[in-house]
Every structure is written in structure tokens, then in C-alpha cells.
Short mmCIF file of C-alpha atoms and ligand atoms in Angstrom, two decimals:
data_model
loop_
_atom_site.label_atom_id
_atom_site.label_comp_id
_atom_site.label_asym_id
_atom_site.label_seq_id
_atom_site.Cartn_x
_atom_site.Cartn_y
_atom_site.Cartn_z
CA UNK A 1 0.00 0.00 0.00
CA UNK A 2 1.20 3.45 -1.03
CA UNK A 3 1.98 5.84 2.34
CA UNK A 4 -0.34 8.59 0.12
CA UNK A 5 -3.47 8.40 0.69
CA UNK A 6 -2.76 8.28 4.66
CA UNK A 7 -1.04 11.33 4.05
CA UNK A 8 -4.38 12.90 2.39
CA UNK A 9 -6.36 11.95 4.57
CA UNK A 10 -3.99 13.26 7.37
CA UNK A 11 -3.74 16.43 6.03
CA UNK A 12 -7.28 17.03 6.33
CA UNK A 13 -7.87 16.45 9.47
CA UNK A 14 -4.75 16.56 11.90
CA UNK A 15 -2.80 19.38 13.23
CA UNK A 16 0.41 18.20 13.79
CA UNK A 17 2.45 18.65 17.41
CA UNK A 18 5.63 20.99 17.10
CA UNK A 19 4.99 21.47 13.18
CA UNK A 20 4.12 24.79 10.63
CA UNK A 21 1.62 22.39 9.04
CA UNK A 22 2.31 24.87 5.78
CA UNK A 23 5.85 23.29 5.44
CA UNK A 24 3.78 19.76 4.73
CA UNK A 25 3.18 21.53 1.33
CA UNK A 26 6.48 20.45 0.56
CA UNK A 27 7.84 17.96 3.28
CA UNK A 28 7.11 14.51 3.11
CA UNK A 29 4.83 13.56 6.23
CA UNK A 30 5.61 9.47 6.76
CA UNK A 31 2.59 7.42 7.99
CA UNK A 32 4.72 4.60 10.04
CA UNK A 33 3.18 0.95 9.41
CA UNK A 34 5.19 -1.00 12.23
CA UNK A 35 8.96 -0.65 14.19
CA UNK A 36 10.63 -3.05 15.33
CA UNK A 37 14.37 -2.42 17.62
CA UNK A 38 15.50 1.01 16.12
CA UNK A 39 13.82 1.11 12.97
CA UNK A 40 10.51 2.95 12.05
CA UNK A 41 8.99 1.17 8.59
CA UNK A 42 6.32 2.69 6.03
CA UNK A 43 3.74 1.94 4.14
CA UNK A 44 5.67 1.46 1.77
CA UNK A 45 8.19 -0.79 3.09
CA UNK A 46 10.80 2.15 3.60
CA UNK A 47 12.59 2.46 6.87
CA UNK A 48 14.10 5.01 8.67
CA UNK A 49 17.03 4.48 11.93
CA UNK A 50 15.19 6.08 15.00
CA UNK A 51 18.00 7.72 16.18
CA UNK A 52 16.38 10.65 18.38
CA UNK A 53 14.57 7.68 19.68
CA UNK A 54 11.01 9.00 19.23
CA UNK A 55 11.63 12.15 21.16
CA UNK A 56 13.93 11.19 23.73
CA UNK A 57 11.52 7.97 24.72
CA UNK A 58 12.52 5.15 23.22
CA UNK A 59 15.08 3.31 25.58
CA UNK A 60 15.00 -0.03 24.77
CA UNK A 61 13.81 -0.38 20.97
CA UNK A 62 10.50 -0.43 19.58
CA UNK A 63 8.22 -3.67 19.95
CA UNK A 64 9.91 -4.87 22.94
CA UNK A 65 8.96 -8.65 23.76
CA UNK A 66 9.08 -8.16 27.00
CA UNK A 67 7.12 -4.80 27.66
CA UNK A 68 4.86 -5.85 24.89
CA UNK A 69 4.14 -9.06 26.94
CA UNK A 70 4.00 -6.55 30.62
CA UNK A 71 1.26 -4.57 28.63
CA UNK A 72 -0.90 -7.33 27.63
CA UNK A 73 -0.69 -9.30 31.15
CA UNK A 74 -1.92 -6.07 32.81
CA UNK A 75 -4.40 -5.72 29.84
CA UNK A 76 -5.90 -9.21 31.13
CA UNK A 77 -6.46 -7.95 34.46
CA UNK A 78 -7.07 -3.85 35.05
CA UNK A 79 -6.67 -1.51 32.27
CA UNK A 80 -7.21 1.42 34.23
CA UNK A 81 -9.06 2.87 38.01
CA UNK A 82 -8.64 6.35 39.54
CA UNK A 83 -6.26 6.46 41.61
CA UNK A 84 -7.79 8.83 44.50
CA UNK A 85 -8.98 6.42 47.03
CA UNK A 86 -8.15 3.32 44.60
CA UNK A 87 -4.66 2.10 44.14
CA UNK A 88 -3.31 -1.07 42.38
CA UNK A 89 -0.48 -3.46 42.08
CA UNK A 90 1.65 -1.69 39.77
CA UNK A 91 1.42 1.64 40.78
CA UNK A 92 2.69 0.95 44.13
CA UNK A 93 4.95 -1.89 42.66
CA UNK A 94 6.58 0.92 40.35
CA UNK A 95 6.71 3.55 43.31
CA UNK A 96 8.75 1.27 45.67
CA UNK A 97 10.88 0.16 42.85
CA UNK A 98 11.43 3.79 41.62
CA UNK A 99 12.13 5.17 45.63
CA UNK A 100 15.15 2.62 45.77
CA UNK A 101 16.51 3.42 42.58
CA UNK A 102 16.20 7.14 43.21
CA UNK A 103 19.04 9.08 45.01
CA UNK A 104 18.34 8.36 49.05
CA UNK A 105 15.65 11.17 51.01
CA UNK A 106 13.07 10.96 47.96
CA UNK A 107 10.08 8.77 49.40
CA UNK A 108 7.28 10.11 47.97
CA UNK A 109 5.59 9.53 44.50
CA UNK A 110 3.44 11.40 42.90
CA UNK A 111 2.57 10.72 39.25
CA UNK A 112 1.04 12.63 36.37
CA UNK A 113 0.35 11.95 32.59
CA UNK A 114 2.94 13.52 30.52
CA UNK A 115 6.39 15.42 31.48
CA UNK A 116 4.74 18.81 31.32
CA UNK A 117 2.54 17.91 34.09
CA UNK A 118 5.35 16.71 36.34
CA UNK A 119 6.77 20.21 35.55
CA UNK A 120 3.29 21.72 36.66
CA UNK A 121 3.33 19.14 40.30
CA UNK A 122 6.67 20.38 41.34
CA UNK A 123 6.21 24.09 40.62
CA UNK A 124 2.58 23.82 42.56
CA UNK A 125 4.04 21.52 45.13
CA UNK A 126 6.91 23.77 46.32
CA UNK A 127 4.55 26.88 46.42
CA UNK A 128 2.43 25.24 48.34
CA UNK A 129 4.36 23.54 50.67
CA UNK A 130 5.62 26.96 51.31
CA UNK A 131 2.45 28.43 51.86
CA UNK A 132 1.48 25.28 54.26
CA UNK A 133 4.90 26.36 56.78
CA UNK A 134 3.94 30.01 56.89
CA UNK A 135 5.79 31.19 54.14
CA UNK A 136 3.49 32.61 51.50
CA UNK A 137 5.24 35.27 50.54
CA UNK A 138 7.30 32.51 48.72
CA UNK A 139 6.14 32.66 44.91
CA UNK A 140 8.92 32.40 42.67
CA UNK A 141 11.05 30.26 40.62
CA UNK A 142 14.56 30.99 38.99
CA UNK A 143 15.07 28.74 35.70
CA UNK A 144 18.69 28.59 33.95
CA UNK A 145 18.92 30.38 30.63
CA UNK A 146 17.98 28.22 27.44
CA UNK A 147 15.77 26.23 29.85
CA UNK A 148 13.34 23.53 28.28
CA UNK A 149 10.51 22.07 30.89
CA UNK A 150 7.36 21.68 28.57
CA UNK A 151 4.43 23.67 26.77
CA UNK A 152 2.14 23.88 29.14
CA UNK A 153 1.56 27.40 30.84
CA UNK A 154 3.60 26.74 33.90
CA UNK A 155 6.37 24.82 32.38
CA UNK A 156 6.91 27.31 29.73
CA UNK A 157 6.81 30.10 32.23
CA UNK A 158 9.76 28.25 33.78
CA UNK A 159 11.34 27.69 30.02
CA UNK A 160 13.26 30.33 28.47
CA UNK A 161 13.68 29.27 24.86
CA UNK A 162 12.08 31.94 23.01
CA UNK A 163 10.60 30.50 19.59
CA UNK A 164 8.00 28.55 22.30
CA UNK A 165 7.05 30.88 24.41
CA UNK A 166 7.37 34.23 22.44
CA UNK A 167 3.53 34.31 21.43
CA UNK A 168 2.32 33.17 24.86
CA UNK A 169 4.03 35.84 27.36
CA UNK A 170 1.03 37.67 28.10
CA UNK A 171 0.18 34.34 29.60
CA UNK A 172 2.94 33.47 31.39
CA UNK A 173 4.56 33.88 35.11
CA UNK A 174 7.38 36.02 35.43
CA UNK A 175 10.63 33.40 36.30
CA UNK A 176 14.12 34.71 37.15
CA UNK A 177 16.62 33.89 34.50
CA UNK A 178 20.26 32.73 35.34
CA UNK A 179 23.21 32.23 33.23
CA UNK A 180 23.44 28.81 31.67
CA UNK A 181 26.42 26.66 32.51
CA UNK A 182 26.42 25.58 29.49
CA UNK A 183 30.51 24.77 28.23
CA UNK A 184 30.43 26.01 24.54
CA UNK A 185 31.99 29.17 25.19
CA UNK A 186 36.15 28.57 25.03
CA UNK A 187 35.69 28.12 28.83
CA UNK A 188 36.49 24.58 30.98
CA UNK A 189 33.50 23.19 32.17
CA UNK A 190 34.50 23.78 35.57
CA UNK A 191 34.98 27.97 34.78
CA UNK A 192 31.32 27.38 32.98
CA UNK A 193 29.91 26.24 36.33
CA UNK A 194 31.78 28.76 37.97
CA UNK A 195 30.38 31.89 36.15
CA UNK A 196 27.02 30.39 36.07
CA UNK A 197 26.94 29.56 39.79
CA UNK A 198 27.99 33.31 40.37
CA UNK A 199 24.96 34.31 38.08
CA UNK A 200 22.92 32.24 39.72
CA UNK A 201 24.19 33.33 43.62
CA UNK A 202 23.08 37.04 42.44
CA UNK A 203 19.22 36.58 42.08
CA UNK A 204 19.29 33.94 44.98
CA UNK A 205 20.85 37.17 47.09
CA UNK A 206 18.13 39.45 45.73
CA UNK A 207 14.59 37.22 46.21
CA UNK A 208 16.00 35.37 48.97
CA UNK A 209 12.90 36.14 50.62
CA UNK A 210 10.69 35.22 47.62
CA UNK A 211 11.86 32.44 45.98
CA UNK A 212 10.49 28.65 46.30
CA UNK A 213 12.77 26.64 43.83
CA UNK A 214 15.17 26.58 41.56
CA UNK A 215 14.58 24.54 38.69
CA UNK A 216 17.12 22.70 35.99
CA UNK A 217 17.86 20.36 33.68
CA UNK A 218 21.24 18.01 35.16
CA UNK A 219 23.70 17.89 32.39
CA UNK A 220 22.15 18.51 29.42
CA UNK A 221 19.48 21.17 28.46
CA UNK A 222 18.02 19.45 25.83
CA UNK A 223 15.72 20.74 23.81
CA UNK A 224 17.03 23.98 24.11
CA UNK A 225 20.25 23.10 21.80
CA UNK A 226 21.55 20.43 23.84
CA UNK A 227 23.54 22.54 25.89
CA UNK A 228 25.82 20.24 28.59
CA UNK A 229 27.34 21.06 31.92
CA UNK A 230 29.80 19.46 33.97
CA UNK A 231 28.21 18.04 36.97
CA UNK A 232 30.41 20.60 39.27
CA UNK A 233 27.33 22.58 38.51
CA UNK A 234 24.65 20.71 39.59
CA UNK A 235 26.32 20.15 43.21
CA UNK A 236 27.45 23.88 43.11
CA UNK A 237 23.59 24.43 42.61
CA UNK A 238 22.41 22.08 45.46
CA UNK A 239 24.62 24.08 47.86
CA UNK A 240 23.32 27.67 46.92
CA UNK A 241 19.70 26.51 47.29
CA UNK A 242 20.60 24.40 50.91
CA UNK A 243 22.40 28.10 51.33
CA UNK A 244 19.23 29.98 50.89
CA UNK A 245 17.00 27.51 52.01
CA UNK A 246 15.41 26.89 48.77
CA UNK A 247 14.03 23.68 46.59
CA UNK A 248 16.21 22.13 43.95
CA UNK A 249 13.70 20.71 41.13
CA UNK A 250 15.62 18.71 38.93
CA UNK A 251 14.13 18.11 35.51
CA UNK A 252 15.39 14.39 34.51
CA UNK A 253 12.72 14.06 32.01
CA UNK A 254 14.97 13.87 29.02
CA UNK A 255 17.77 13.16 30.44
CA UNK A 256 16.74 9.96 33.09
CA UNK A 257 17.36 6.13 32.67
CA UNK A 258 20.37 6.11 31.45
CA UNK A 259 20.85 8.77 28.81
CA UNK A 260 23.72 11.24 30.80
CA UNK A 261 25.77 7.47 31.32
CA UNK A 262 24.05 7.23 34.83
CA UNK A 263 20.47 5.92 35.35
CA UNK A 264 19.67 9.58 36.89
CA UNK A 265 22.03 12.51 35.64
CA UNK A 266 21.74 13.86 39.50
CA UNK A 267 23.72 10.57 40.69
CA UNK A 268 27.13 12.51 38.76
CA UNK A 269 26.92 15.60 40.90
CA UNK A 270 26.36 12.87 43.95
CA UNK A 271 23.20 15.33 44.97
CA UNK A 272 19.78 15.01 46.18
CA UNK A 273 17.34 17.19 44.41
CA UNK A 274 13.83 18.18 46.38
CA UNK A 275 11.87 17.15 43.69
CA UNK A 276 12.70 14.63 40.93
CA UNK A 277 10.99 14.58 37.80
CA UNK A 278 11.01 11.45 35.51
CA UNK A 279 8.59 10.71 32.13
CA UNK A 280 9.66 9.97 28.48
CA UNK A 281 11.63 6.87 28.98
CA UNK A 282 10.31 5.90 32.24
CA UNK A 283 7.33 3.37 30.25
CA UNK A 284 10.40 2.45 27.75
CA UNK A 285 8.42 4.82 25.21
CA UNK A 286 5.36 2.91 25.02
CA UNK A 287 2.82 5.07 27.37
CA UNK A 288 2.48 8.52 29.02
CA UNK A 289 3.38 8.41 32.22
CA UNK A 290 5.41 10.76 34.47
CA UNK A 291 6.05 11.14 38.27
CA UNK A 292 7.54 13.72 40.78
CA UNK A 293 9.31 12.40 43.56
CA UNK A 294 10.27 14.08 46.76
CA UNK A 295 10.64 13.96 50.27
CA UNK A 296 9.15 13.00 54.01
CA UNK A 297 9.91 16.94 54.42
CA UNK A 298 7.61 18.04 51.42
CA UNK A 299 5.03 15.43 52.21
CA UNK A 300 5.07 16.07 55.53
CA UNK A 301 3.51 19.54 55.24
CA UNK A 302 0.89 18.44 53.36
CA UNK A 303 -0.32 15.85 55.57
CA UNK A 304 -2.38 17.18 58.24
CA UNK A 305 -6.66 17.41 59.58
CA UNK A 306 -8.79 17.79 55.92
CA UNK A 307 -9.72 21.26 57.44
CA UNK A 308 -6.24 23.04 57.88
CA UNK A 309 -7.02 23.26 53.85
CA UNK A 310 -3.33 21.94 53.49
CA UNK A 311 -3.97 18.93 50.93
CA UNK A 312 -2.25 18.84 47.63
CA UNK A 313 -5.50 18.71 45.51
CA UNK A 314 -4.18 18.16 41.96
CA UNK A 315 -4.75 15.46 39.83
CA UNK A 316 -5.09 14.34 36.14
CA UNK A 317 -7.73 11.43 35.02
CA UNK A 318 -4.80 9.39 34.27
CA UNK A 319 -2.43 9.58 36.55
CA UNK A 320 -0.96 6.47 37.18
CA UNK A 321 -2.29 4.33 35.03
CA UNK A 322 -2.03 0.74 35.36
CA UNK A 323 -1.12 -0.51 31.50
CA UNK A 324 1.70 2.59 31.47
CA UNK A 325 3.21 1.34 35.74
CA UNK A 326 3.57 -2.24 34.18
CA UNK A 327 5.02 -0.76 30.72
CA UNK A 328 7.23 1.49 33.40
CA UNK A 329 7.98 -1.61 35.85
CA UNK A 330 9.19 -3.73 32.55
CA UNK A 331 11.44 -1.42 31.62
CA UNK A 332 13.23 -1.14 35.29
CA UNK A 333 13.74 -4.91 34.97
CA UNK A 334 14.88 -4.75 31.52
CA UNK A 335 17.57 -2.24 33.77
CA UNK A 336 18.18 -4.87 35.64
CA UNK A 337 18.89 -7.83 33.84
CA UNK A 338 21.83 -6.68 32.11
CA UNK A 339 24.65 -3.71 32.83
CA UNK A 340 23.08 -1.38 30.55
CA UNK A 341 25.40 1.67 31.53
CA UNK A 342 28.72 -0.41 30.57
CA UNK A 343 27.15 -1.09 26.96
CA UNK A 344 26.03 2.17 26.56
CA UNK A 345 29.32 3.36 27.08
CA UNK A 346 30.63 1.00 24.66
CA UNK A 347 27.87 2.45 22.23
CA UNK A 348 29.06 6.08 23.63
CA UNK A 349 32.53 5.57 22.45
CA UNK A 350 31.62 4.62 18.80
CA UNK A 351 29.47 7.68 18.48
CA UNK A 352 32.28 9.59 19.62
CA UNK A 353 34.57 7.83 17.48
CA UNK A 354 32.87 8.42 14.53
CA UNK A 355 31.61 12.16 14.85
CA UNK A 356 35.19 12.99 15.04
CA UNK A 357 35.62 12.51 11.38
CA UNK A 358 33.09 15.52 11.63
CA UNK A 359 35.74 18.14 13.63
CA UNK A 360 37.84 19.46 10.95
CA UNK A 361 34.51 20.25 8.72
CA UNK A 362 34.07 23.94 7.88
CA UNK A 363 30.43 24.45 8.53
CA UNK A 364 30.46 22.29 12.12
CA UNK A 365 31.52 23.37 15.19
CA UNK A 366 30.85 22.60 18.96
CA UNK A 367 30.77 18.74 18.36
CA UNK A 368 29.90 17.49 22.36
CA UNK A 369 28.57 14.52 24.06
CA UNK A 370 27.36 13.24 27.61
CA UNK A 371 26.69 9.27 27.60
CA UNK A 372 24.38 8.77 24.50
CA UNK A 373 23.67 12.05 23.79
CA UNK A 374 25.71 13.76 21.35
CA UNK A 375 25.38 17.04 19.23
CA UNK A 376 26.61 19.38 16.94
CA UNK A 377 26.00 22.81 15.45
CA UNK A 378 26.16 23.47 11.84
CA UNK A 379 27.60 27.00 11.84
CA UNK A 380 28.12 29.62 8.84
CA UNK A 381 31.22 30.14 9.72
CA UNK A 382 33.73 27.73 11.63
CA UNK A 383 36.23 30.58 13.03
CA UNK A 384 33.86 32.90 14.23
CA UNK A 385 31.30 30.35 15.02
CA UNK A 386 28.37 32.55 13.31
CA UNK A 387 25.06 31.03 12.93
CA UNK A 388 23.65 30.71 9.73
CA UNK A 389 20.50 32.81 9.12
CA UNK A 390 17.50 30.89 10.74
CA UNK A 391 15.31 31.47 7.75
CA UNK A 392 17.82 28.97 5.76
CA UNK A 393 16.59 26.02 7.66
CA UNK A 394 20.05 24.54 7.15
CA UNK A 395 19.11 22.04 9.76
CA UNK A 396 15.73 20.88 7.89
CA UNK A 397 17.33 20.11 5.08
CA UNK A 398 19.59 17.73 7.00
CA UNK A 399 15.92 15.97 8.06
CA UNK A 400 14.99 15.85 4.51
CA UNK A 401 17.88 14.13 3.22
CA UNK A 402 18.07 11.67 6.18
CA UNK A 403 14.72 10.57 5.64
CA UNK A 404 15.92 9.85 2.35
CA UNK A 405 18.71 8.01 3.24
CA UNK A 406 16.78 5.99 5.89
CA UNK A 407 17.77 8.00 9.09
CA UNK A 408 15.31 10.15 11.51
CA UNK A 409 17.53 12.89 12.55
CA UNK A 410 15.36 15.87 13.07
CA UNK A 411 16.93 18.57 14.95
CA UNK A 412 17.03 21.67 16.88
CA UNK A 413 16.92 24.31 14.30
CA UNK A 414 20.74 23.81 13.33
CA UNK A 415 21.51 21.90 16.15
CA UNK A 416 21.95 18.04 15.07
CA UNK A 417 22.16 15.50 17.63
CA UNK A 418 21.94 11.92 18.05
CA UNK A 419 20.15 10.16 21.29
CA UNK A 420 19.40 6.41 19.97
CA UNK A 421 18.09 3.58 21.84
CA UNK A 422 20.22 1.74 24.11
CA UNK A 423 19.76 -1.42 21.41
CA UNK A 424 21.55 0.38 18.50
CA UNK A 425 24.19 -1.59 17.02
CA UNK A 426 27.39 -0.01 16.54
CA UNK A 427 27.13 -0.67 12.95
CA UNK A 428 23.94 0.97 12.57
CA UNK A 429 25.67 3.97 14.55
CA UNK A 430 28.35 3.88 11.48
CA UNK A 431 25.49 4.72 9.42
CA UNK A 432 23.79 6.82 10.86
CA UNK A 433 26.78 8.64 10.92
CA UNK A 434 27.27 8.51 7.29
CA UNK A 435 24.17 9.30 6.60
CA UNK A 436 24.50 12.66 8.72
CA UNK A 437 28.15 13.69 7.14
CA UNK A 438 26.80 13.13 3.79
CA UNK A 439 23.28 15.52 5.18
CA UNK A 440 25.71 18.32 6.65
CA UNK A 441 27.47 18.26 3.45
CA UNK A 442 24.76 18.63 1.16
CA UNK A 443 22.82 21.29 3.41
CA UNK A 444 25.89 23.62 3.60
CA UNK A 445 26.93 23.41 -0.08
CA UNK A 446 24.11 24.79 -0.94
CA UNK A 447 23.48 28.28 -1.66
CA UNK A 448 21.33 29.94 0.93
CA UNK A 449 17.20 29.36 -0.62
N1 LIG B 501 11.06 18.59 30.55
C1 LIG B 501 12.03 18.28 29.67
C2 LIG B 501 13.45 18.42 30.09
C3 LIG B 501 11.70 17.87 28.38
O1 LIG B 501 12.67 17.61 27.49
C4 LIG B 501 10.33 17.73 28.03
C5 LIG B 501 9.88 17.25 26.65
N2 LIG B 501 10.74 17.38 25.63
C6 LIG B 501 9.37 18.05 28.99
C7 LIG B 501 9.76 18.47 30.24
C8 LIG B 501 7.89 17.96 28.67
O2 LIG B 501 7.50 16.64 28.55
P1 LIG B 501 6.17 16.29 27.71
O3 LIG B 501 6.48 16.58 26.28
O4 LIG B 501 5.95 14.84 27.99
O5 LIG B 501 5.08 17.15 28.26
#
């Protein structure tokens, strides 16, 4: 069967996520048929390497036997219940199993339905859990420049990358921005986390009175440019917010289970956030499901007679539902029936290995990786490191040719990155690799459109 008439029929009545539906005038929109490990396949038999695994989700490869199996044995039994004055096996199963695995002090789980919403607990749990200890004059957050945490109000208010948030401002709370730590800028990592933690110590001096949290994404700040840190400035972080008696919210949505080259990025900078916030991978990639952990203290100041008006009264229709715990609880054993972390550094070093071939090219610069993510910038100009002009869409027409060449590789604007599942074979990371030399090639040969 042909892939077109899906697409005709799609165009007429979806409206797709993240997309200028006007540029489907001219780029291909690929119904996928099945996947099966990393590869997507099409209607019409074409495939294509998912090496931005899905959006960050895929862990483990698509079609896995043994989450496919988790799924359907919870299928047999409970699909779904509330889970306000209900619970069930798997929730509670995936909360005890997700407490040990956590860094030590978080004991509490509280799950939503999507990584924005986890975003949207934390924010409304630290304000709140100010407010419940006297302190309502506590209302603000302080995000890290080039900050990603989701599209819903709250989480972009604590975003800052401009192209998704622009439109909505009038909307949006006013966040404190500090400098972002991230290393691209002829500085050592450790001077990055140096000048940002000074940033950072400034506004913490100025709202000390006002602030709740501090929120971040450890290591890497993904989606806006895959920007990395060393982990000196995660535990430089922790100390400034135990200094001014703050929260630490750490944003491990993208970057949990494994991607940083530890199964939480927080483990590298040996801290304890308040909150930690996991989705994405956490169901392997299969279902929505996100949580917020934190600790006795937060909980704690919830807990109290209905009518002190202290309970933590959110809640989503799905939250914790039981087909997405037992896709989540299969993936944690998948974890833990093999030493994921040493292969992916095997897998880490090939990647490495073979974007090198990519340093000496004139039109890409700041080639950097942390575990299994790696990125690079396609750049007018290599010695001054200027951009090319947005409106070229340099880094779409990478996309384009690596769907033709059977890779996904859809970027940041000009930022190009890999993030495969942990199942890639290192040959398949060869290609990939190819495929993305002979893409940055084509797309900066050619004369600006
Ligand atoms: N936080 C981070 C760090 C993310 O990368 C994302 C999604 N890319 C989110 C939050 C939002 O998650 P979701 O898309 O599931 O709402």
C-alpha cells in the first residue's frame, strides 16, 4: 500500500504537534506501518534508523517482547481505576521500585500523565508547601537560561527558549533567569559552572525572601540546543539553594534512565534534588506516564486534619495508570537484567569515534557529548562560530535528506544530535553517521534558498 493516501487523509484532518503544518506543502509527512528495535517502517516498506529515539523515549527499541508481553498481562487484568482512594499493584509496585533506585531522602511519588505535568506538580508543590509552613510570601522560581521544561503554561513560564514561548508571554509567570552553565563558550566546564553559579548566587541574594525553587535540567538542556554542563554545577547548585533555604527541582525528564551514562544525571553531581521529575523513557516509550518524587519533608507539610485546607488537591484522570506502571515496571527490569550503563558506554565511544571525522569540517563546530547524547551545530562560519540565518533552515534540510537516506535525525533548528536507543548496534551507529556527514554536506553546499 502506497503511504499517500494516509497522508491525504492526514492532512485534512490533523494538526500536527511541534509542526508549521504549511511546510507539509512540501515535506514529506511518513505514515509509520510498524517498528521493530530502532527502525521505524512505512507503508511502503521504507525504513528510517530512530536515532532521536522517538523524542527522547525510546530506551529499549521499539516492539519490545518483554514490555509488549508486561502490557498485555496487565491488559488481562485492570486496564485502568482512579487512583484517588483506589490504588493497584503496579502503581505501588513501580513507586517502591522507583524510591530505591532514586538518590536516598526521595520517598514520595506522585505521578502525572505527561512530562509537562510533572513540571506543573513540582512548581505547585513547592509553592504550596511553602504556603502550608507560613511562608506565603514565597512565589517564585529561577530557571537557567535556554531552559526547556514543557508547553504547558507553567512549564513554559519556567522555560526560556524563546521560539515557544514568544507568542504566549502575556500568559505566562514572570521566572528569574540565570546564566546557563552551558561549556560552549572557550571556557572549561568547571569555569562554565563557575560563572554560572555566580549568576545564579546574584538573584538567589536578591529574592532570597521570595523564591520557592530553583529549577534545571542536570547535564544537558536538551531541547534547548543540547547545551551540557559538567556536573560541578549541579552540586554547586544544590549548595546555593541548601544556602538559601530553597528547593532544587531537577528536571530528569529527558535526560533519566540512562541517557547522561548514569540511570539519573543527579547521581554525577552525587546530589539530592527536592523534587525529581522522571517521564519519556520511564514506560520504555510505550505510554504517558510521568512522576515527581520528593521527600518525608515536602510530604510532611501536606499531611495534616482535611480542614487546615493543606492537601495537595491536583490530579489528572490518568495519573498512574495501570497498562503505562507495568510498561514502566518492565522497563526497570529490563535495567536490571543486564549492565546497561557499561554497553552504553561502549555504544558512547563509537558515536564519539565516529563524529570525530566531523571536527575538521568547515560548517560544524561545537561537536559534544554526555553518555548517549551527542550534538553538533552546523555554523556559517567555523572561526567565528556565526550562525547561519534561521530562515535557511540549514538544519531541515539535513531531516529531509536523512529521511531519504533511511535515518530520523530531526533537529534543533541547526543543532543536530543523536540520542538512539540503548539497542543500536554499533554498525547501525556507522550509518547513521554517514548518513549525517553526507546531510551536513549537502545542506551547507548549498546556496542559501
Ligand atoms: N522537561 C524536559 C526536560 C523535556 O525535554 C520535556 C519534553 N521534551 C518536557 C519536560 C515535557 O514533557 P512532555 O512533552 O511529555 O510534556
Amino acid at each position: 500500500m502506497p503511504n499517500s493516501p494516509l497522508v491525504e487523509r492526514d492532512l485534512k484532518v490533523l494538526w500536527h504537534p511541534c509542526t508549521q503544518m504549511y511546510d507539509h506543502l512540501t515535506l514529506p509527512l511518513i505514515p509509520i506501518r510498524r517498528a521493530h528495535g530502532v527502525w521505524l517502517e512505512d507503508f511502503e516498506g521504507r525504513r528510517y534508523l530512530d536515532a532521536i529515539s522517538s523524542w527522547w523515549v525510546n530506551l529499549f527499541g521499539h516492539a519490545h517482547p518483554a514490555i509488549n508481553e508486561a502490557i498485555r498481562q496487565q491488559l488481562s487484568e485492570l486496564e485502568h481505576v482512579l487512583l484517588a482512594g483506589f490504588t493497584h499493584a503496579p502503581a505501588i509496585a513501580l513507586s517502591e521500585k522507583l524510591i530505591a533506585l532514586a538518590p536516598p531522602g526521595l520517598s514520595r511519588c506522585f505521578f502525572g500523565d505527561n512530562g509537562s505535568s510533572a513540571v506543573e506538580i513540582a512548581l505547585k508543590m513547592s509553592l504550596h508547601y511553602w504556603r502550608n509552613i507560613g511562608q506565603a510570601q514565597r512565589t517564585e522560581f529561577v530557571t537557567i537560561a535556554h531552559s526547556y521544561h514543557g508547553e504547558t503554561v507553567g512549564a513554559l513560564s519556567v522555560s526560556d527558549v524563546g521560539l515557544y514561548k514568544a507568542p504566549y508571554e502575556p500568559l505566562l509567570f514572570k521566572t528569574h533567569v540565570a546564566p546557563s552553565p552551558d561549556g560552549r563558550q572557550n571556557e572549561t566546564g568547571m569555569d562554565s559552572a563557575r560563572r554560572a553559579l555566580a549568576g545564579m548566587k546574584e538573584i538567589l541574594v536578591r529574592h532570597s525572601q521570595t523564591l520557592c525553587a530553583v529549577i534545571v535540567e542536570p547535564l544537558v538542556q536538551c531541547a534547548g540546543g543540547m547545551r551540557m554542563h559538567d556536573p560541578a554545577y549541579i552540586k554547586g547548585l544544590r549548595a546555593l539553594c541548601d544556602e538559601f533555604g530553597i528547593h532544587l527541582i531537577a528536571d530528569e525528564i529527558a535526560v533519566g534512565f540512562g541517557r547522561t551514562g548514569t540511570l539519573f544525571a543527579c547521581e554525577q553531581a552525587g546530589i539530592r534534588p527536592d523534587f525529581l521529575l522522571l517521564g519519556k523513557g520511564l514506560t520504555g516509550g510505550y505510554l504517558p506516564l510521568s512522576v515527581c518524587l520528593t521527600t518525608d519533608t515536602v510530604y510532611e507539610a501536606f499531611f495534616a486534619d482535611y480542614g487546615a485546607g493543606k492537601a495537595f488537591l491536583h490530579s489528572h484522570s490518568y495519573t498512574g495508570n495501570a497498562l503505562a506502571c507495568a510498561a514502566a515496571l518492565a522497563t526497570l527490569d529490563i535495567f536490571a537484567q543486564g549492565d546497561w550503563m557499561a554497553s552504553n558506554r561502549t555504544l558512547a565511544a563509537v558515536i564519539s569515534e565516529t563524529l570525530s571525522t566531523l571536527r575538521d569540517h568547515p560548517h560544524v563546530a561545537s561537536i559534544r557529548q554526555t553518555g548517549m547524547i551527542a550534538a553538533l551545530d552546523l555554523v556559517a562560519d567555523k572561526t567565528t562560530g556565526q550562525a547561519y540565518p534561521p530562515s535557511e533552515r540549514r538544519g531541515l534540510a539535513v531531516y529531509r535528506y536523512g529521511l531519504e537516506h533511511e535515518a530520523l535525525l530531526r533537529p534543533l533548528g541547526d543543532t543536530l544530535y543523536l540520542m538512539p536507543p540503548y539497542v543500536i548496534q554499533e554498525n547501525e551507529i556507522r550509518t547513521v553517521v554517514a548518513v549525517l556527514t553526507a546531510a551536513i554536506d549537502q545542506a551547507t553546499a548549498a546556496a542559501a534558498s
